[in-house]
Amino acid sequence: MTPVEPREPVATAPVGVVLEARNVIKRYGHITALDGVDFELRSGEILAVVGDNGAGKSSLIKALTGAIVPDNGDILLDGQPVHFKGPLDARKLGIETVYQDLAVAAALDIASNLFLGRERRRPGFLGNVLRMLDKKGMRAEAERSMAELKFRLPSIGSAVEALSGGQRQGVAVARAALFAKKLAIMDEPTAALGVRETGQVLDLIQAIRQRGLPVVLISHNMPNVFEIADRIHIMRLGKRAAVVSPKTHTMADVVAIMTGAAKFEEPAASASR
Amino acid sequence: MNSASALSFGRMSKIAARFVGTPSVGPLLVLLAFGLIFSLTNPRFLATQNLSIILQQTVIIGTLAIGQTLIILTAGIDLAVGAICVLGTILAGKLANSGYDPIAAMGLAVLACSAAGVAAGSLISGLRLPPFIVTLGILGIITAALRLISAGGAFPVTDEFLGWTGNTVRLNGFIVTYGVIIMLLLYGMVWFLLNQTQWGRHVYAVGNNPEAARLVGIPVGRLLLSVYVLAAFIYGIAAWLALGRIPNADPNALQTANLDSITAVVIGGTSLFGGRGGLIGTLIGALIVGVLRNGLTLAGIDPLWQDLVTGILVIVAVALDQLTRGRR
């Protein structure tokens, strides 16, 4: 495995579409999980994906991260069609995913966790022949990116198990931010966390957007979604029921669309292109 | 007075920590304590000749414990460690005694040991069988096969090359065998792999959280396979060291290798739950086992008591690990 250079700040066109899905269909036997869903992530935004259980939220995310292969439909990254055969394909193209359960190695330190699976080697003979890790370089880089994200942590050399749950998830989120070239997908990143810790992670996600990286946030938690999302993609029955702005719609509106109690009213200014 | 001694004790363990790493301080103190007790009860214990004997007696278990450490770090366990090593001694001995070139014989024996590692690693990583069961099965298969091949009996191995590791050099009046030097070199090389390379990082990551390792793209199955093969390769080298120590191939040898190697690893501070610990601790742990067996022998205590004490030691060490886990 070759070490990956850290992400350069993404040049952001105002309404450039980073990731798009068109008419994606996925069936499991008789069950249609995705029934022609469309999806659009614009550069520099936090797009929340909400929906009731079974609405196709997680199938959509799996299709976007390569965890499942759709039966039909197109996925476009920066306007180019892509075909992911597995999660590694999506990662190679710059899509990083953060999972709900804390995907960290507890006994390893923060810097080791940030670079886990993408360790850097020292230059020259030591790295090429003896395959020695560049521990100092990785530490410095880890410290730099944590400072840039304004995420407060104890010493970068302390074991992840010494951290709080929020700080641990912060490490996983920062890892995605460090390596995602195109976008980061956060799948219920705060579901296992308390209120204060959730706040830390939400701040971190906003810091990532400020650096220019678009984020897809899957969440059940409406207040969290309304706190940080720029737009809200609402799933219902395997389709995109609507995309609304938290500025023009209330939580009650969103829940109504989610459950089918209300139809989406077309002229929502911020949702149209 | 009391606080002053506590202070100096704290400073001492800090100084020790700089040399052996914080987790290995406890085992080091245990080793020093055993050394102190035995040297007080028997003046012969500290004689350079005896210390050199302890090192020589530690060679086989110490080398086997390197492989055992790698496997336990991935949250596995190897119960076939002694059997694979005996496979090496019997094969090398049989081939050399029937006229094969001794270097080729030893090479083939090490290869055969590595093949046992391929078998164990494939079953564990491919079929996801528990390491405990797989290595227990391999232990049974190899033990039975060896007794069939050698018709149950031990035989002498007098070849010069196969016994080469028993040769000695004198360092400042201190006698060490080539085997001791080879063991220490192996410790150095595997320490480097574990602590300075990506492979080592991934061994720890897989032992800590295999799911997280898979999610960040570490090829978990391939890594596990490489660990079992490297461990078995080291057991093959240990077979050469064993022939240097005792020029005899015995299918019934190394019966306590499982207990001793696991004890060395666990009292060396490596967690049976995987992902924590390291080789420096294991070397200290192997020396603790060696010192204990030697000290009890010098005191004229029946060898069966040594197994009993080793058994107690491993249970105490695992209990300590379990208790401290709650606080992490």
Coordinates of N, CA, C and O in Angstrom, one line a residue, chain A residues 2 13 18-19 26 32 67 70-72 105 113 138 141 148 157 199 204 211 220 226 230 232 253 264-265 273:
Chain A
T2 N 0.6 2.2 -0.9 CA 1.4 3.4 -0.9 C 0.7 4.4 0.0 O -0.5 4.5 0.0
A13 N -16.3 25.5 -6.8 CA -17.2 26.3 -7.6 C -18.5 26.4 -6.8 O -18.8 25.5 -6.0
V18 N -20.7 17.7 -6.8 CA -19.6 16.8 -6.5 C -20.0 15.3 -6.8 O -19.3 14.6 -7.5
L19 N -21.1 14.9 -6.2 CA -21.5 13.5 -6.3 C -23.0 13.5 -6.7 O -23.8 14.2 -6.1
K26 N -32.1 -0.6 -6.6 CA -31.5 -1.8 -5.9 C -32.6 -2.7 -5.4 O -33.4 -2.2 -4.6
T32 N -37.8 -4.0 -2.9 CA -37.1 -2.9 -3.6 C -36.6 -1.9 -2.6 O -37.4 -1.2 -2.0
A67 N -20.4 -0.1 -1.1 CA -20.7 -1.3 -0.3 C -21.7 -2.2 -1.0 O -21.7 -3.4 -0.7
P70 N -25.5 -1.2 -7.4 CA -26.9 -1.0 -7.8 C -27.2 -1.8 -9.0 O -26.3 -2.2 -9.8
D71 N -28.5 -2.2 -9.1 CA -29.0 -3.0 -10.2 C -29.0 -2.1 -11.5 O -28.9 -2.5 -12.6
N72 N -29.3 -0.8 -11.2 CA -29.6 0.1 -12.3 C -29.2 1.5 -11.9 O -29.2 1.8 -10.7
A105 N -8.7 1.8 16.6 CA -7.9 0.7 17.4 C -7.5 1.3 18.7 O -6.7 2.2 18.8
N113 N -3.8 6.0 14.7 CA -5.2 5.8 14.3 C -5.5 6.7 13.1 O -6.2 6.2 12.1
M138 N 4.3 11.6 10.7 CA 2.9 11.3 10.8 C 2.4 12.0 12.0 O 1.3 12.6 12.0
E141 N 2.1 15.7 11.2 CA 0.9 15.9 10.3 C -0.4 15.8 11.1 O -1.3 16.6 10.9
E148 N -5.7 22.5 12.8 CA -6.5 23.2 11.8 C -8.0 23.0 12.0 O -8.7 23.9 11.7
G157 N 0.2 11.6 21.2 CA 0.8 10.3 21.4 C 0.0 9.5 22.4 O 0.4 8.3 22.7
G199 N -22.0 17.5 20.4 CA -21.7 18.9 20.0 C -20.3 19.0 19.5 O -20.0 19.6 18.5
L204 N -16.8 19.7 14.7 CA -15.8 19.2 13.8 C -16.2 19.1 12.4 O -15.5 19.4 11.4
R211 N -13.2 24.0 5.6 CA -12.0 23.7 4.8 C -12.4 23.4 3.3 O -11.5 23.2 2.5
H220 N -30.5 10.4 12.4 CA -31.9 10.3 12.8 C -32.3 11.6 13.6 O -33.4 11.8 14.0
F226 N -30.8 20.0 11.7 CA -31.2 21.4 11.5 C -30.1 22.4 12.0 O -30.0 23.5 11.5
D230 N -26.9 22.2 5.3 CA -27.3 23.3 4.4 C -28.5 22.9 3.6 O -29.4 23.7 3.4
I232 N -31.4 19.4 3.1 CA -31.8 18.1 3.7 C -32.5 17.2 2.6 O -33.5 17.7 2.0
D253 N -42.3 19.9 9.1 CA -42.4 19.8 7.7 C -41.7 18.5 7.2 O -42.2 17.7 6.5
F264 N -44.4 17.3 -0.8 CA -43.4 18.4 -0.9 C -44.0 19.5 -1.8 O -44.4 19.2 -2.9
E265 N -44.0 20.7 -1.3 CA -44.5 21.8 -2.2 C -43.3 22.3 -3.0 O -42.3 22.7 -2.5
R273 N -32.6 24.5 -8.3 CA -31.2 24.9 -8.8 C -31.3 26.2 -9.6 O -32.0 26.2 -10.5

